[in-house]
Short mmCIF file of C-alpha atoms in Angstrom, two decimals:
data_model
loop_
_atom_site.label_atom_id
_atom_site.label_comp_id
_atom_site.label_asym_id
_atom_site.label_seq_id
_atom_site.Cartn_x
_atom_site.Cartn_y
_atom_site.Cartn_z
CA MET K 1 14.33 6.03 -7.62
CA SER K 2 15.36 2.63 -6.36
CA PHE K 3 15.18 1.58 -2.72
CA ILE K 4 17.65 -1.22 -3.36
CA GLN K 5 21.17 -0.03 -2.82
CA ALA K 6 24.05 -1.65 -4.62
CA LYS K 7 26.75 -3.09 -2.40
CA PRO K 8 29.98 -1.12 -2.55
CA ARG K 9 31.77 -4.32 -3.54
CA ALA K 10 30.85 -7.92 -4.00
CA SER K 11 31.00 -10.18 -0.96
CA HIS K 12 30.28 -13.78 -0.18
CA ASP K 13 28.11 -14.72 2.81
CA PHE K 14 29.86 -17.89 3.92
CA TYR K 15 27.59 -18.13 6.97
CA ALA K 16 24.34 -18.49 5.01
CA PRO K 17 24.52 -22.02 3.57
CA ILE K 18 25.60 -23.82 6.75
CA HIS K 19 23.19 -21.89 8.95
CA LYS K 20 20.38 -22.55 6.50
CA GLY K 21 21.15 -26.28 6.69
CA ILE K 22 21.33 -26.25 10.48
CA ARG K 23 18.01 -24.41 10.71
CA LEU K 24 16.43 -26.97 8.37
CA GLY K 25 17.69 -29.83 10.56
CA LEU K 26 16.46 -28.10 13.71
CA CYS K 27 13.01 -27.46 12.23
CA GLN K 28 12.73 -31.08 11.11
CA MET K 29 13.77 -32.19 14.60
CA LEU K 30 11.20 -29.89 16.18
CA THR K 31 8.46 -31.44 14.03
CA ARG K 32 9.65 -34.94 14.94
CA LEU K 33 9.76 -34.14 18.66
CA GLY K 34 6.36 -32.48 18.50
CA ALA K 35 4.86 -35.69 17.15
CA ALA K 36 6.54 -37.94 19.75
CA ASP K 37 4.91 -39.39 22.84
CA ALA K 38 5.81 -42.02 25.43
CA ALA K 39 4.10 -44.79 23.43
CA ASP K 40 6.05 -43.96 20.27
CA PRO K 41 8.03 -47.09 19.32
CA ASN K 42 10.59 -44.82 17.63
CA LEU K 43 11.14 -42.58 20.66
CA ALA K 44 14.65 -43.92 21.33
CA GLU K 45 15.54 -43.32 17.67
CA THR K 46 14.14 -39.78 17.87
CA LEU K 47 16.18 -39.03 20.99
CA ALA K 48 19.30 -40.45 19.30
CA ALA K 49 18.62 -38.18 16.31
CA LEU K 50 18.30 -35.23 18.68
CA ARG K 51 21.67 -36.11 20.21
CA ALA K 52 23.16 -36.27 16.72
CA GLN K 53 21.70 -32.85 15.89
CA LEU K 54 23.15 -31.44 19.12
CA ALA K 55 26.57 -32.93 18.28
CA LEU K 56 26.46 -31.43 14.79
CA SER K 57 25.50 -28.04 16.21
CA ALA K 58 28.21 -28.20 18.89
CA GLY K 59 30.78 -29.13 16.25
CA HIS K 60 29.70 -26.20 14.14
CA LEU K 61 30.09 -23.83 17.09
CA ALA K 62 33.56 -25.20 17.82
CA HIS K 63 34.58 -24.71 14.18
CA GLU K 64 33.30 -21.14 14.15
CA ASP K 65 35.11 -20.39 17.42
CA GLU K 66 38.40 -21.90 16.29
CA VAL K 67 38.50 -20.80 12.66
CA ILE K 68 36.08 -18.00 11.86
CA HIS K 69 36.15 -16.08 15.14
CA THR K 70 39.92 -16.36 15.40
CA ALA K 71 40.25 -14.79 11.95
CA LEU K 72 37.73 -12.06 12.74
CA GLU K 73 39.43 -11.21 16.04
CA ALA K 74 42.82 -10.97 14.31
CA ARG K 75 41.41 -8.33 12.00
CA ALA K 76 39.02 -6.57 14.39
CA PRO K 77 39.65 -7.20 18.09
CA GLY K 78 36.40 -7.45 20.04
CA ALA K 79 34.33 -8.18 16.94
CA THR K 80 33.19 -11.57 18.20
CA LEU K 81 32.19 -10.69 21.77
CA ARG K 82 28.44 -10.88 21.08
CA LEU K 83 28.94 -13.99 18.96
CA GLU K 84 30.80 -15.72 21.80
CA GLN K 85 28.03 -14.82 24.23
CA ALA K 86 25.49 -16.33 21.83
CA HIS K 87 27.62 -19.47 21.51
CA GLU K 88 27.80 -19.83 25.30
CA HIS K 89 24.01 -19.56 25.42
CA HIS K 90 23.74 -22.26 22.74
CA ARG K 91 26.14 -24.54 24.65
CA ALA K 92 24.09 -24.13 27.84
CA SER K 93 20.95 -25.01 25.86
CA PHE K 94 22.65 -28.12 24.48
CA GLU K 95 23.48 -29.21 28.03
CA ASP K 96 19.88 -28.57 29.15
CA LEU K 97 18.58 -30.64 26.25
CA GLU K 98 20.96 -33.51 27.04
CA THR K 99 19.70 -33.47 30.64
CA LEU K 100 16.11 -33.68 29.38
CA ILE K 101 16.99 -36.52 27.01
CA CYS K 102 18.46 -38.48 29.92
CA ARG K 103 15.41 -37.77 32.08
CA ILE K 104 13.10 -39.05 29.35
CA GLU K 105 15.24 -42.14 28.75
CA HIS K 106 15.16 -43.03 32.44
CA ALA K 107 11.57 -41.99 33.15
CA GLY K 108 8.94 -44.48 34.04
CA THR K 109 5.29 -43.53 34.16
CA GLU K 110 6.07 -39.80 34.10
CA LYS K 111 7.57 -40.01 30.60
CA ASN K 112 4.45 -38.48 28.97
CA SER K 113 4.48 -35.50 31.33
CA LEU K 114 8.14 -34.85 30.46
CA LEU K 115 7.35 -34.98 26.74
CA ARG K 116 4.46 -32.52 27.14
CA ALA K 117 6.52 -29.97 29.08
#
């Protein structure tokens, strides 16, 4: 007896590759940020890379909203409600991160305490 059930028909998970790539970029960014401190001569470059990652992620969300979710909603109204709520949460997080980036960029002596938070 097998616990692995065959799929009723073949399907392609078009979400997997892009999300895998985004997760990789986010994990690499997390490692980079975790190693940063106020004395890091590459801090400005790291913050610029974080902004680029946020822009890439925001662009991905916009594409999903405009293309993927529109197609899903046309076929199954209401199917993307939870996805849209998750996207709104992501967008709010992007704004929070941008605010923190600006605070770090304009911080004086308290820069280390902001990076440790």
